[in-house]
Amino acid sequence: MTDIKSMTLAEISDALREMGEPAFRGKQVFTWLHRGATSFDEMSNLSKPLRAKLSERFFITAPKVARKQVSQLDGTIKYLWELADGNCIETVLMSYHHGNTVCISSQVGCRMGCKFCASTIAGRVRDLCASEMIDQVLFTQLDSGLDVSNIVLMGIGEPMDNLDTVLRFLELVNDPDGLNIGMRHISLSTCGVVPGIDRLAELGLQLTLSVSLHAPDSETRSRIMPVNNAYDAEELFDACHRYFQKTGRRISFEYAMIDGVNDSDEQADLLARKIRGMPGHVNLIPLNDVVESELKPSRRIAAFQKRLESHGVTATVRRSLGGDIDASCGQLRRKAMEGREEA
Ligand code: SAH
């Protein structure tokens, strides 16, 4: 059995042609899938024998809502989805004045080991399929009744650790016959996997690259992000400069402010030096307190921001949404895994 929603329109059309069907059938099936059909029987413009043949060869993914939390503070919705194999992933829907943004996961768990992140504590279980990424956008839209205009690949997992599939997802979600979300409305966040950044640069996609930097020097970065031992801060900054030169697109640097670790004026000065010549943007994130971590939120965010700005660096402080629903960084999935919360 083949996962049909992970197939592109061209691949579905080819498969149908091989089954003796006319070319336009592919588009019909693709459209049904990306509107949320969960069985071939729903595809009323296909003949019954064709629907039967399709269900013998292909299956259609559809996650179940294992849990849904709506923030009383700002309307942020957090979904915990149960996948066909029983694994759970998180998706968050955030409403901004410019539209609704959905934050999706790319893996079940993560193996990057960042010290401040709840998603990585139990490691990686498996990669997601392209269909499971599409489903997060599709079923969030259908369940909430809200249209999604922007996607950020900033949920659980490291997109560069599942890059072939992430690229396939981008092609699918971009398709005018599918969800039709333009690259300019998509951000991809990486903890700093240099070969992935170079591969993305080659492709020259119009998406926004976010780099989870969190420290400008390798000594600090290695303490909190094991990926720095594979690709250190120098290599990462070089890759970012190459990316900018190739694509002309500004990079967004994520920087979670951690008390006494990465929040000194000297680190702000070094950060400003490192990104000189590259019109980047620094996004300062108030650290989300993760129960399992000893790292604590910094109280120097405003001072750090000022210091960066004194060097001409654009820095914003991320508004925290969904503070009452554990809407960040793998916290809901962890609670569900440990049964720490009564239903
Ligand atoms: N693996 C990718 C995408 C997922 S993490 C990456 O590392 O970029 C999404 C963002 O949340 C990253 O910038 C990550 O560093 C940040 N993050 C993780 N745990 C956090 C925490 N406790 N507080 C604030 N930001 C956190």
XYZ file of N, CA and C in Angstrom, residues 90-332:
729
model
N 2.781 17.466 17.623
C 2.100 18.715 17.963
C 2.049 19.673 16.780
N 0.971 20.446 16.729
C 0.829 21.536 15.769
C 0.225 22.715 16.528
N 0.706 23.920 16.251
C 0.151 25.090 16.935
C -0.364 26.088 15.896
N -1.556 26.602 16.145
C -2.138 27.621 15.265
C -2.161 28.951 16.012
N -1.483 29.944 15.432
C -1.404 31.256 16.085
C -2.041 32.305 15.185
N -2.828 33.189 15.798
C -3.472 34.236 15.008
C -2.730 35.558 15.191
N -2.345 36.134 14.081
C -1.712 37.456 14.092
C -2.566 38.381 13.246
N -2.289 39.684 13.308
C -3.107 40.601 12.514
C -2.964 40.332 11.016
N -1.801 39.778 10.599
C -1.614 39.523 9.166
C -2.109 38.148 8.734
N -2.750 37.418 9.643
C -3.286 36.123 9.243
C -2.939 35.027 10.240
N -3.318 33.811 9.888
C -3.080 32.690 10.795
C -1.837 31.911 10.385
N -1.012 31.637 11.376
C 0.217 30.896 11.135
C 0.117 29.547 11.809
N 0.509 28.506 11.081
C 0.519 27.189 11.682
C 1.970 26.732 11.838
N 2.281 26.245 13.026
C 3.643 25.773 13.325
C 3.613 24.257 13.323
N 4.331 23.652 12.376
C 4.216 22.197 12.217
C 5.487 21.443 12.605
N 5.315 20.184 12.931
C 6.426 19.295 13.282
C 6.934 18.581 12.034
N 8.222 18.239 12.045
C 8.801 17.523 10.903
C 9.262 16.110 11.269
N 9.341 15.820 12.560
C 9.731 14.486 13.012
C 8.945 14.140 14.281
N 8.892 12.851 14.594
C 8.370 12.445 15.905
C 9.582 12.473 16.831
N 9.635 13.469 17.719
C 10.824 13.656 18.552
C 11.936 14.323 17.763
N 13.113 14.350 18.336
C 14.242 15.030 17.697
C 15.526 14.482 18.300
N 16.598 14.407 17.468
C 17.836 13.860 18.028
C 18.923 14.914 18.179
N 18.548 16.189 18.119
C 19.560 17.239 18.129
C 20.069 17.576 19.537
N 19.261 17.286 20.536
C 19.761 17.373 21.915
C 19.966 18.765 22.509
N 19.329 19.800 21.957
C 19.482 21.140 22.538
C 19.036 21.103 24.008
N 19.856 21.696 24.867
C 19.656 21.545 26.318
C 18.395 22.223 26.859
N 17.875 23.182 26.118
C 16.729 23.960 26.617
C 15.406 23.475 26.034
N 15.450 22.432 25.207
C 14.278 22.086 24.402
C 13.624 20.783 24.862
N 12.315 20.841 25.076
C 11.577 19.671 25.566
C 11.371 18.613 24.477
N 11.445 19.030 23.202
C 11.141 18.087 22.107
C 12.181 16.989 21.966
N 13.355 17.238 22.475
C 14.480 16.351 22.179
C 14.810 15.422 23.340
N 14.136 15.601 24.461
C 14.511 14.873 25.681
C 14.488 13.356 25.475
N 13.454 12.862 24.796
C 13.379 11.408 24.592
C 13.926 10.984 23.226
N 14.612 11.880 22.529
C 15.225 11.527 21.250
C 14.234 11.471 20.096
N 14.763 10.971 18.951
C 13.901 10.898 17.773
C 13.294 9.511 17.656
N 12.010 9.458 17.348
C 11.359 8.168 17.140
C 11.369 7.818 15.655
N 10.893 8.761 14.821
C 10.962 8.557 13.370
C 10.729 9.878 12.643
N 11.031 9.857 11.348
C 10.744 11.025 10.516
C 9.261 11.025 10.172
N 8.713 12.203 9.917
C 7.347 12.265 9.395
C 7.369 12.096 7.883
N 6.254 11.625 7.316
C 6.085 11.576 5.863
C 5.553 12.938 5.418
N 5.683 13.206 4.127
C 5.179 14.479 3.592
C 3.678 14.615 3.874
N 2.943 13.505 3.748
C 1.494 13.558 3.988
C 1.194 13.978 5.429
N 2.013 13.522 6.362
C 1.767 13.854 7.769
C 2.061 15.331 8.055
N 2.913 15.926 7.237
C 3.143 17.378 7.375
C 1.977 18.140 6.748
N 1.545 17.683 5.561
C 0.367 18.286 4.914
C -0.844 18.209 5.843
N -1.030 17.028 6.454
C -2.193 16.825 7.320
C -2.241 17.829 8.470
N -1.073 18.204 8.979
C -1.070 19.161 10.092
C -1.669 20.496 9.655
N -1.371 20.913 8.433
C -1.931 22.167 7.930
C -3.410 21.968 7.599
N -3.664 20.892 6.864
C -5.011 20.611 6.356
C -6.030 20.414 7.479
N -5.720 19.526 8.404
C -6.708 19.213 9.445
C -6.784 20.282 10.530
N -5.721 21.057 10.693
C -5.804 22.212 11.600
C -6.798 23.202 11.012
N -6.696 23.390 9.693
C -7.603 24.296 9.002
C -9.045 23.807 9.098
N -9.245 22.522 8.810
C -10.603 21.966 8.812
C -11.203 21.959 10.215
N -10.387 21.571 11.201
C -10.928 21.483 12.562
C -11.233 22.860 13.142
N -10.355 23.820 12.878
C -10.522 25.141 13.509
C -11.465 26.035 12.713
N -11.661 25.707 11.436
C -12.462 26.568 10.573
C -11.733 27.847 10.187
N -10.428 27.908 10.468
C -9.650 29.107 10.141
C -8.728 28.831 8.958
N -8.572 29.813 8.087
C -7.678 29.660 6.953
C -6.243 29.909 7.387
N -5.354 29.041 6.952
C -3.944 29.218 7.279
C -3.274 29.990 6.149
N -2.587 31.088 6.496
C -1.899 31.833 5.450
C -0.383 31.651 5.518
N 0.120 31.278 6.684
C 1.572 31.115 6.838
C 1.904 29.801 7.539
N 3.043 29.240 7.149
C 3.501 27.999 7.786
C 4.911 28.210 8.316
N 5.149 27.790 9.536
C 6.523 27.756 10.029
C 6.883 26.317 10.401
N 8.024 25.859 9.871
C 8.528 24.526 10.220
C 9.378 24.710 11.467
N 8.697 24.909 12.581
C 9.374 25.197 13.847
C 8.807 24.363 14.979
N 8.057 23.330 14.634
C 7.517 22.461 15.677
C 8.564 21.426 16.073
N 8.088 20.261 16.450
C 9.016 19.213 16.890
C 9.827 18.700 15.699
N 11.136 18.477 15.942
C 11.990 17.889 14.919
C 12.918 18.886 14.263
N 13.925 18.357 13.571
C 14.884 19.189 12.844
C 14.630 18.990 11.346
N 14.070 19.998 10.677
C 13.714 19.834 9.259
C 14.888 19.375 8.384
N 16.092 19.825 8.703
C 17.255 19.441 7.891
C 17.648 17.978 8.096
N 17.106 17.364 9.146
C 17.385 15.953 9.420
C 16.389 15.067 8.657
N 15.459 15.705 7.976
C 14.442 14.983 7.192
C 14.188 15.803 5.923
N 15.296 16.268 5.322
C 15.177 17.331 4.319
C 14.509 16.890 3.019
N 14.810 15.674 2.543
C 14.171 15.230 1.289
C 12.650 15.292 1.418
N 12.162 14.809 2.558
C 10.714 14.791 2.774
C 10.164 16.201 2.964
N 10.925 17.041 3.667
C 10.486 18.427 3.855
C 10.379 19.131 2.496
N 11.326 18.860 1.596
C 11.277 19.480 0.261
C 10.054 18.984 -0.518
N 9.748 17.725 -0.359
C 8.554 17.172 -1.009
C 7.298 17.838 -0.432
N 7.266 17.985 0.893
C 6.143 18.681 1.537
C 5.988 20.096 0.956
N 7.107 20.801 0.794
C 7.042 22.172 0.287
C 6.434 22.197 -1.115
N 6.845 21.217 -1.932
C 6.299 21.143 -3.287
C 4.784 20.900 -3.241
N 4.374 20.009 -2.356
C 2.942 19.675 -2.249
C 2.110 20.852 -1.749
N 2.604 21.515 -0.706
C 1.804 22.559 -0.067
C 1.734 23.808 -0.959
N 2.708 23.899 -1.844
C 2.814 25.002 -2.781
C 1.913 24.831 -4.009
N 1.453 23.616 -4.231
C 0.723 23.303 -5.469
C -0.607 24.075 -5.530
N -0.855 24.774 -6.649
C -2.108 25.529 -6.799
C -3.353 24.644 -6.692
N -3.224 23.355 -7.015
C -4.364 22.451 -6.863
C -4.454 21.848 -5.465
N -3.470 22.182 -4.641
C -3.479 21.685 -3.266
C -3.763 22.837 -2.311
N -2.975 22.946 -1.251
C -3.226 24.008 -0.272
C -2.780 25.377 -0.789
N -1.916 25.366 -1.799
C -1.561 26.606 -2.510
C -1.003 27.694 -1.582
N -0.072 27.305 -0.730
C 0.564 28.295 0.144
C 1.943 28.628 -0.438
N 2.132 29.898 -0.730
C 3.340 30.341 -1.428
C 4.582 30.268 -0.547
N 5.722 30.046 -1.196
C 6.995 29.933 -0.471
C 7.278 31.147 0.403
N 6.855 32.313 -0.052
C 7.118 33.520 0.733
C 6.358 33.535 2.049
N 5.417 32.618 2.167
C 4.631 32.525 3.410
C 5.088 31.350 4.276
N 6.272 30.820 3.946
C 6.764 29.654 4.688
C 8.144 29.947 5.287
N 8.332 29.564 6.547
C 9.648 29.659 7.177
C 10.117 28.275 7.583
N 11.417 28.057 7.431
C 12.011 26.789 7.848
C 13.082 27.113 8.880
N 13.018 26.438 10.020
C 13.960 26.724 11.095
C 14.910 25.557 11.303
N 16.209 25.857 11.398
C 17.198 24.802 11.634
C 18.085 25.157 12.819
N 18.548 24.117 13.512
C 19.469 24.350 14.633
C 20.888 24.600 14.116
N 21.079 24.536 12.785
C 22.394 24.854 12.227
C 23.078 23.694 11.529
N 22.318 22.938 10.762
C 22.882 21.821 9.999
C 23.417 22.394 8.679
N 24.735 22.623 8.638
C 25.342 23.379 7.537
C 25.083 22.782 6.144
N 25.258 21.458 5.934
C 25.005 20.936 4.577
C 23.567 21.196 4.108
N 22.638 21.179 5.039
C 21.235 21.453 4.704
C 21.057 22.901 4.263
N 21.733 23.822 4.958
C 21.639 25.242 4.592
C 22.195 25.438 3.180
N 23.313 24.754 2.885
C 23.908 24.873 1.544
C 22.991 24.287 0.471
N 22.343 23.182 0.810
C 21.441 22.561 -0.165
C 20.256 23.482 -0.459
N 19.752 24.090 0.584
C 18.632 25.019 0.426
C 19.063 26.232 -0.401
N 20.278 26.694 -0.165
C 20.799 27.846 -0.913
C 20.839 27.524 -2.405
N 21.278 26.305 -2.749
C 21.341 25.878 -4.153
C 19.962 25.928 -4.806
N 18.947 25.535 -4.033
C 17.591 25.473 -4.587
C 16.990 26.865 -4.780
N 17.493 27.824 -4.003
C 17.035 29.205 -4.160
C 15.539 29.394 -3.961
N 14.957 28.673 -3.027
C 13.521 28.825 -2.768
C 13.261 30.186 -2.118
N 12.023 30.662 -2.287
C 11.690 31.987 -1.761
C 11.253 31.955 -0.298
N 11.500 30.849 0.385
C 11.078 30.770 1.786
C 12.033 31.536 2.698
N 11.645 31.690 3.955
C 12.515 32.362 4.921
C 13.263 31.318 5.737
N 14.579 31.471 5.778
C 15.389 30.571 6.601
C 15.566 31.185 7.982
N 15.227 30.401 9.009
C 15.484 30.811 10.390
C 16.607 29.944 10.920
N 17.564 30.564 11.552
C 18.659 29.794 12.148
C 18.585 29.943 13.663
N 18.459 28.817 14.347
C 18.435 28.843 15.809
C 19.874 28.971 16.282
N 20.254 30.175 16.566
C 21.654 30.465 16.873
C 21.916 30.301 18.367
N 21.256 31.095 19.161
C 21.285 31.023 20.624
C 22.617 31.361 21.288
N 23.698 31.469 20.499
C 24.978 31.960 21.041
C 25.877 32.302 19.865
N 26.679 33.378 19.974
C 27.523 33.786 18.859
C 28.904 33.129 18.903
N 29.234 32.513 20.034
C 30.563 31.907 20.180
C 30.416 30.406 20.379
N 31.400 29.662 19.849
C 31.309 28.200 19.877
C 31.343 27.626 21.279
N 32.054 28.297 22.182
C 32.165 27.756 23.530
C 30.782 27.680 24.184
N 30.060 28.792 24.135
C 28.719 28.810 24.725
C 27.780 27.912 23.942
N 27.873 27.997 22.612
C 26.933 27.251 21.778
C 27.066 25.744 22.009
N 28.312 25.268 22.148
C 28.518 23.840 22.391
C 27.913 23.399 23.718
N 27.887 24.295 24.685
C 27.314 23.949 25.997
C 25.825 23.667 25.906
N 25.153 24.401 25.016
C 23.693 24.267 24.979
C 23.171 23.549 23.734
N 24.018 23.437 22.695
C 23.568 22.813 21.452
C 24.621 21.837 20.910
N 24.414 20.535 21.102
C 25.398 19.547 20.636
C 25.700 19.643 19.137
N 24.763 20.153 18.339
C 24.998 20.255 16.888
C 26.233 21.106 16.603
N 26.574 21.973 17.563
C 27.733 22.836 17.380
C 29.048 22.048 17.326
N 29.024 20.820 17.864
C 30.229 19.988 17.777
C 30.420 19.437 16.367
N 29.346 19.344 15.622
C 29.447 18.884 14.232
C 29.720 20.072 13.299
N 28.985 21.155 13.489
C 29.148 22.364 12.667
C 29.236 23.523 13.632
N 30.460 24.069 13.814
C 30.600 25.080 14.866
C 30.125 26.450 14.394
N 30.125 27.392 15.333
C 29.555 28.715 15.061
C 30.209 29.369 13.840
N 31.530 29.214 13.688
C 32.210 29.825 12.541
C 31.685 29.257 11.227
N 31.616 27.919 11.170
C 31.103 27.264 9.947
C 29.664 27.683 9.677
N 28.909 27.840 10.765
C 27.498 28.210 10.617
C 27.375 29.633 10.059
N 28.143 30.571 10.624
C 28.086 31.948 10.104
C 28.531 31.984 8.641
N 29.578 31.196 8.308
C 30.027 31.146 6.905
C 28.893 30.664 6.003
N 28.203 29.620 6.455
C 27.091 29.068 5.648
C 25.983 30.115 5.491
N 25.732 30.876 6.557
C 24.693 31.907 6.482
C 25.093 32.991 5.474
N 26.354 33.386 5.497
C 26.818 34.381 4.521
C 26.683 33.834 3.098
N 27.068 32.559 2.919
C 26.933 31.950 1.582
C 25.471 31.943 1.164
N 24.585 31.589 2.106
C 23.152 31.518 1.813
C 22.636 32.875 1.354
N 23.051 33.904 2.081
C 22.595 35.242 1.707
C 23.137 35.650 0.336
N 24.429 35.336 0.103
C 24.997 35.708 -1.204
C 24.291 35.008 -2.361
N 23.981 33.734 -2.165
C 23.313 32.946 -3.205
C 21.872 33.381 -3.446
N 21.136 33.610 -2.346
C 19.681 33.800 -2.479
C 19.248 35.260 -2.356
N 20.092 36.089 -1.737
C 19.709 37.481 -1.489
C 18.617 37.605 -0.438
N 18.350 36.520 0.247
C 17.264 36.556 1.230
C 17.801 36.720 2.639
N 17.140 37.595 3.398
C 17.630 37.822 4.755
C 17.266 36.660 5.666
N 18.174 36.388 6.581
C 18.001 35.251 7.490
C 17.474 35.766 8.821
N 16.648 34.967 9.433
C 16.153 35.322 10.754
C 16.916 34.470 11.780
N 17.578 35.130 12.734
C 18.331 34.392 13.751
C 17.510 34.301 15.023
N 17.263 33.076 15.455
C 16.502 32.867 16.696
C 17.492 32.843 17.858
N 17.124 33.522 18.920
C 18.045 33.635 20.045
C 17.240 33.595 21.345
N 17.181 32.413 21.968
C 16.437 32.266 23.235
C 17.318 32.782 24.364
N 16.808 33.715 25.109
C 17.620 34.393 26.130
C 17.679 33.564 27.422
N 18.891 33.102 27.740
C 19.075 32.216 28.899
C 19.926 32.922 29.955
N 19.414 32.941 31.145
C 20.054 33.647 32.252
C 21.515 33.230 32.453
N 22.414 34.222 32.351
C 23.823 33.979 32.650
C 24.554 33.095 31.662
N 23.911 32.734 30.570
C 24.553 31.838 29.603
C 24.879 32.576 28.300
N 23.885 33.243 27.739
C 24.096 33.864 26.415
C 23.595 35.315 26.386
N 23.453 35.953 27.564
C 22.778 37.256 27.598
C 23.677 38.431 27.977
N 24.998 38.276 27.820
C 25.902 39.375 28.199
C 26.059 40.391 27.072
N 26.475 41.603 27.433
C 26.738 42.636 26.428
C 27.839 42.201 25.462
N 28.843 41.505 25.989
C 29.948 41.045 25.119
C 29.397 40.114 24.041
N 28.450 39.266 24.423
C 27.875 38.342 23.435
C 27.032 39.095 22.400
N 26.367 40.161 22.854
C 25.620 40.990 21.895
C 26.589 41.652 20.912
N 27.722 42.145 21.444
C 28.723 42.786 20.575
C 29.258 41.791 19.537
N 29.572 40.575 20.012
C 30.123 39.557 19.111
C 29.085 39.161 18.055
N 27.849 38.996 18.483
C 26.775 38.630 17.551
C 26.658 39.685 16.444
N 26.679 40.950 16.849
C 26.577 42.031 15.862
C 27.732 41.959 14.868
N 28.935 41.666 15.374
C 30.105 41.566 14.477
C 29.940 40.421 13.493
N 29.440 39.298 13.994
C 29.347 38.086 13.167
C 28.345 38.215 12.023
N 27.301 38.985 12.240
C 26.306 39.051 11.166
C 26.423 40.332 10.339
N 27.511 41.049 10.556
C 27.737 42.252 9.752
C 27.822 41.868 8.260
N 27.272 42.706 7.419
C 27.347 42.441 5.978
C 26.236 41.529 5.490
N 25.371 41.138 6.394
C 24.284 40.235 6.022
C 23.020 40.832 6.654
N 22.084 41.319 5.867
C 20.924 41.967 6.485
C 20.017 40.964 7.180
N 20.481 40.508 8.303
C 19.709 39.532 9.068
C 18.821 40.238 10.065
N 18.146 39.457 10.818
C 17.206 39.983 11.786
C 17.299 39.057 12.994
N 17.476 39.627 14.180
C 17.595 38.777 15.367
C 16.266 38.770 16.124
N 15.793 37.574 16.378
C 14.529 37.389 17.077
C 14.848 36.905 18.490
N 14.696 37.785 19.454
C 15.002 37.395 20.834
C 13.783 36.706 21.429
N 13.998 35.509 21.955
C 12.869 34.710 22.463
C 13.000 34.563 23.979
N 11.983 34.987 24.712
C 12.020 34.706 26.150
C 12.047 33.192 26.343
N 13.049 32.661 27.010
C 13.170 31.207 27.180
C 11.920 30.649 27.841
N 11.387 29.610 27.254
C 10.277 28.922 27.900
C 10.852 27.997 28.951
N 10.365 28.136 30.139
C 10.881 27.311 31.215
C 10.460 25.869 30.982
N 11.430 24.991 30.797
C 11.131 23.570 30.616
C 11.443 22.890 31.946
N 10.463 22.167 32.444
C 10.612 21.581 33.788
C 11.918 20.806 33.932
N 12.263 20.039 32.878
C 13.420 19.153 32.958
C 14.756 19.877 32.858
N 14.737 21.184 32.566
C 15.992 21.869 32.297
C 16.388 22.805 33.427
N 17.711 22.919 33.637
C 18.185 23.829 34.683
C 18.351 25.247 34.163
N 18.244 25.408 32.858
C 18.430 26.733 32.268
C 17.220 27.605 32.575
N 17.495 28.846 32.924
C 16.400 29.735 33.335
C 16.298 30.956 32.414
N 15.112 31.550 32.322
C 14.932 32.726 31.461
C 15.804 33.909 31.904
N 16.317 34.631 30.918
C 17.149 35.809 31.204
C 16.282 36.996 31.602
N 16.877 37.892 32.406
C 16.167 39.134 32.734
C 16.775 40.318 31.988
N 17.650 40.010 31.017
C 18.368 41.080 30.329
C 17.908 41.265 28.868
N 16.716 40.843 28.556
C 16.309 40.872 27.144
C 16.339 42.297 26.579
N 15.750 43.239 27.308
C 15.685 44.620 26.798
C 17.091 45.201 26.639
N 17.961 44.942 27.610
C 19.332 45.470 27.545
C 20.087 44.866 26.357
N 19.900 43.577 26.146
C 20.562 42.864 25.046
C 20.078 43.422 23.701
N 18.775 43.636 23.627
C 18.184 44.186 22.400
C 18.767 45.571 22.109
N 18.840 46.403 23.140
C 19.383 47.754 22.995
C 20.811 47.715 22.492
N 21.580 46.803 23.078
C 22.996 46.669 22.724
C 23.134 46.275 21.243
N 22.296 45.335 20.798
C 22.338 44.934 19.383
C 21.971 46.124 18.499
N 20.937 46.833 18.912
C 20.489 47.969 18.105
C 21.541 49.072 18.043
N 22.326 49.209 19.109
C 23.390 50.225 19.099
C 24.431 49.918 18.022
N 24.473 48.661 17.578
C 25.385 48.273 16.488
C 24.667 48.262 15.140
N 23.425 48.725 15.124
C 22.680 48.759 13.863
C 22.034 47.441 13.484
N 21.945 46.509 14.427
C 21.310 45.215 14.142
C 19.814 45.292 14.490
N 18.977 44.816 13.588
C 17.536 44.805 13.888
C 17.239 43.633 14.818
N 16.664 43.940 15.957
C 16.336 42.871 16.907
C 14.935 43.097 17.449
N 14.143 42.039 17.437
C 12.796 42.134 18.004
C 12.654 41.099 19.109
N 11.727 41.340 19.999
C 11.459 40.370 21.057
C 10.185 39.644 20.682
N 10.276 38.323 20.653
C 9.100 37.564 20.222
C 8.002 37.638 21.278
N 6.813 37.965 20.783
C 5.657 37.969 21.657
C 5.321 36.516 21.991
N 5.104 36.265 23.234
C 4.826 34.904 23.656
C 3.331 34.625 23.568
N 2.964 33.581 22.830
C 1.547 33.235 22.706
C 1.277 31.913 23.416
N 0.051 31.731 23.793
C -0.354 30.435 24.346
C 0.341 30.078 25.651
N 0.649 31.098 26.457
C 1.366 30.860 27.703
C 0.627 29.937 28.667
N -0.692 29.870 28.511
C -1.474 29.044 29.437
C -1.698 27.620 28.944
N -1.169 27.285 27.752
C -1.464 25.938 27.219
C -0.210 25.161 26.817
N 0.936 25.464 27.421
C 2.182 24.769 27.068
C 2.392 24.756 25.560
N 2.138 25.927 24.931
C 2.127 25.919 23.469
C 3.527 25.909 22.866
N 4.551 25.666 23.656
C 5.860 25.735 23.017
C 6.683 24.475 23.168
N 7.359 24.203 22.071
C 8.545 23.355 22.095
C 8.354 21.973 22.698
N 7.386 21.254 22.218
C 7.292 19.844 22.579
C 6.763 19.566 23.971
N 6.234 20.596 24.625
C 5.840 20.381 26.018
C 4.561 19.557 26.154
N 3.642 19.735 25.200
C 2.385 19.001 25.301
C 2.612 17.512 25.036
